[in-house]
């Protein structure tokens, strides 16, 4: 599994995806210049996700500035996942799963740039229930990585 970070161009992401059978795109926060944040780049992600449904697309910090038809289009693609690091406000994670099925929402903290406890608190303060909380914190990532979700004590 690879993550494409700061400075990766769309072509580099596509080439790496071909090698690793994975397509991941990341937007950054104010800590660095965004790499895949324009509407054109998001359209490209949608096009790639549509043409390559076997490739998981993981948007890191990717929904903070996305709304309207692009957000709806991303949510409609079964291979697009999002994470919770930049979900803002009370019930932010609950609001996110109104747009994206909880089976495609991943735990993310953006640590060390954000305080890890902030992401943990987002899960605690959102009215999710144990099934959804477990999916976000363990099962969804395990499924993407094709691993067993059998963890001691869970």
Short mmCIF file of C-alpha atoms in Angstrom, two decimals:
data_model
loop_
_atom_site.label_atom_id
_atom_site.label_comp_id
_atom_site.label_asym_id
_atom_site.label_seq_id
_atom_site.Cartn_x
_atom_site.Cartn_y
_atom_site.Cartn_z
CA UNK A 1 0.00 0.00 0.00
CA UNK A 2 1.41 3.39 -0.86
CA UNK A 3 0.43 6.94 -0.13
CA UNK A 4 1.09 9.75 -2.55
CA UNK A 5 1.96 12.88 -0.70
CA UNK A 6 3.11 16.42 -1.03
CA UNK A 7 4.42 17.29 -4.47
CA UNK A 8 3.15 14.24 -6.34
CA UNK A 9 1.81 15.06 -9.77
CA UNK A 10 -1.22 13.35 -11.22
CA UNK A 11 1.04 11.46 -13.67
CA UNK A 12 3.27 10.22 -10.82
CA UNK A 13 0.20 9.09 -8.91
CA UNK A 14 -1.12 7.24 -11.96
CA UNK A 15 2.24 5.52 -12.63
CA UNK A 16 2.60 4.45 -9.00
CA UNK A 17 -0.98 3.21 -8.98
CA UNK A 18 -0.28 0.98 -11.95
CA UNK A 19 2.68 -0.58 -10.11
CA UNK A 20 0.97 -1.06 -6.77
CA UNK A 21 -2.63 -1.62 -7.91
CA UNK A 22 -3.59 1.30 -5.73
CA UNK A 23 -4.69 4.82 -6.44
CA UNK A 24 -4.50 7.26 -3.55
CA UNK A 25 -4.65 11.02 -3.76
CA UNK A 26 -3.93 13.44 -0.98
CA UNK A 27 -4.82 17.02 -0.38
CA UNK A 28 -2.82 18.79 2.26
CA UNK A 29 -3.80 21.35 4.81
CA UNK A 30 -2.22 24.75 5.34
CA UNK A 31 1.05 23.01 6.26
CA UNK A 32 1.95 22.65 2.59
CA UNK A 33 0.79 23.52 -0.89
CA UNK A 34 -2.11 21.31 -2.04
CA UNK A 35 -1.24 18.86 -4.77
CA UNK A 36 -4.56 17.52 -5.98
CA UNK A 37 -7.07 20.09 -4.88
CA UNK A 38 -8.37 21.80 -7.99
CA UNK A 39 -11.70 20.87 -9.50
CA UNK A 40 -9.78 19.67 -12.58
CA UNK A 41 -7.71 17.29 -10.43
CA UNK A 42 -10.81 15.99 -8.70
CA UNK A 43 -12.42 15.43 -12.09
CA UNK A 44 -9.33 13.42 -13.01
CA UNK A 45 -9.67 11.34 -9.84
CA UNK A 46 -13.31 10.68 -10.70
CA UNK A 47 -12.38 9.69 -14.26
CA UNK A 48 -9.61 7.36 -13.08
CA UNK A 49 -11.82 5.81 -10.40
CA UNK A 50 -14.56 5.20 -12.94
CA UNK A 51 -12.24 3.64 -15.51
CA UNK A 52 -10.31 1.58 -12.94
CA UNK A 53 -12.90 0.36 -10.41
CA UNK A 54 -10.47 -2.25 -9.03
CA UNK A 55 -8.16 0.48 -7.69
CA UNK A 56 -8.98 1.81 -4.22
CA UNK A 57 -8.93 5.60 -4.10
CA UNK A 58 -8.23 7.05 -0.68
CA UNK A 59 -8.72 10.78 -0.33
CA UNK A 60 -6.56 12.06 2.51
CA UNK A 61 -7.69 15.40 3.93
CA UNK A 62 -9.63 15.51 0.72
CA UNK A 63 -13.13 16.69 1.47
CA UNK A 64 -12.62 19.91 3.36
CA UNK A 65 -13.12 22.09 0.28
CA UNK A 66 -15.22 19.70 -1.82
CA UNK A 67 -18.96 20.15 -2.04
CA UNK A 68 -21.82 19.92 -4.47
CA UNK A 69 -21.68 17.77 -7.57
CA UNK A 70 -18.03 16.73 -7.13
CA UNK A 71 -18.69 15.46 -3.59
CA UNK A 72 -21.78 13.61 -4.80
CA UNK A 73 -19.81 12.10 -7.70
CA UNK A 74 -17.01 10.95 -5.37
CA UNK A 75 -19.52 9.44 -2.94
CA UNK A 76 -21.17 7.52 -5.76
CA UNK A 77 -17.94 5.73 -6.71
CA UNK A 78 -17.67 2.45 -4.76
CA UNK A 79 -13.86 2.45 -4.81
CA UNK A 80 -13.45 5.92 -3.27
CA UNK A 81 -12.73 6.10 0.47
CA UNK A 82 -12.26 9.13 2.71
CA UNK A 83 -10.79 9.65 6.15
CA UNK A 84 -11.85 11.75 9.11
CA UNK A 85 -8.80 13.88 9.98
CA UNK A 86 -10.21 17.16 8.68
CA UNK A 87 -13.87 16.69 9.56
CA UNK A 88 -14.86 19.81 11.47
CA UNK A 89 -17.61 20.66 13.90
CA UNK A 90 -19.86 18.80 16.27
CA UNK A 91 -20.92 15.50 14.77
CA UNK A 92 -18.52 15.91 11.84
CA UNK A 93 -18.07 12.18 11.35
CA UNK A 94 -21.83 11.60 11.58
CA UNK A 95 -22.33 14.27 8.92
CA UNK A 96 -19.66 12.66 6.73
CA UNK A 97 -21.43 9.29 6.73
CA UNK A 98 -24.57 10.96 5.45
CA UNK A 99 -22.65 11.52 2.19
CA UNK A 100 -20.31 8.51 2.19
CA UNK A 101 -21.28 5.00 3.29
CA UNK A 102 -19.51 4.23 6.58
CA UNK A 103 -17.91 1.20 4.89
CA UNK A 104 -15.77 3.69 2.93
CA UNK A 105 -14.78 5.98 5.79
CA UNK A 106 -11.37 5.44 7.39
CA UNK A 107 -9.81 6.63 10.62
CA UNK A 108 -7.24 9.33 9.95
CA UNK A 109 -5.56 11.75 12.30
CA UNK A 110 -2.96 13.59 10.18
CA UNK A 111 -0.58 13.09 13.10
CA UNK A 112 1.93 14.67 13.81
CA UNK A 113 0.49 17.81 12.18
CA UNK A 114 -2.77 17.46 14.14
CA UNK A 115 -3.10 16.20 17.68
CA UNK A 116 -3.96 12.49 17.58
CA UNK A 117 -6.49 12.85 20.39
CA UNK A 118 -8.56 15.21 18.20
CA UNK A 119 -9.37 12.38 15.79
CA UNK A 120 -10.19 10.04 18.66
CA UNK A 121 -12.53 12.64 20.14
CA UNK A 122 -14.28 13.07 16.78
CA UNK A 123 -15.26 9.41 16.96
CA UNK A 124 -16.35 9.66 20.59
CA UNK A 125 -18.53 12.73 20.16
CA UNK A 126 -20.24 11.54 16.99
CA UNK A 127 -23.29 9.34 17.51
CA UNK A 128 -22.04 6.35 15.52
CA UNK A 129 -22.64 3.13 17.41
CA UNK A 130 -20.11 0.36 17.92
CA UNK A 131 -20.52 -1.26 14.47
CA UNK A 132 -19.76 1.97 12.60
CA UNK A 133 -16.97 2.99 14.98
CA UNK A 134 -15.28 -0.40 14.53
CA UNK A 135 -15.66 -0.19 10.75
CA UNK A 136 -14.03 3.25 10.66
CA UNK A 137 -11.19 2.37 13.03
CA UNK A 138 -10.40 -1.18 11.89
CA UNK A 139 -12.58 -3.12 9.49
CA UNK A 140 -12.56 -0.75 6.51
CA UNK A 141 -8.77 -0.40 6.43
CA UNK A 142 -8.36 -4.13 6.96
CA UNK A 143 -10.64 -4.83 4.02
CA UNK A 144 -8.67 -2.42 1.82
CA UNK A 145 -5.40 -4.04 2.85
CA UNK A 146 -6.94 -7.49 2.40
CA UNK A 147 -6.11 -8.56 5.92
CA UNK A 148 -8.02 -10.29 8.65
CA UNK A 149 -9.86 -8.09 11.13
CA UNK A 150 -9.31 -10.55 13.95
CA UNK A 151 -7.64 -8.47 16.62
CA UNK A 152 -7.28 -9.57 20.21
CA UNK A 153 -10.05 -8.17 22.34
CA UNK A 154 -12.29 -6.99 19.48
#
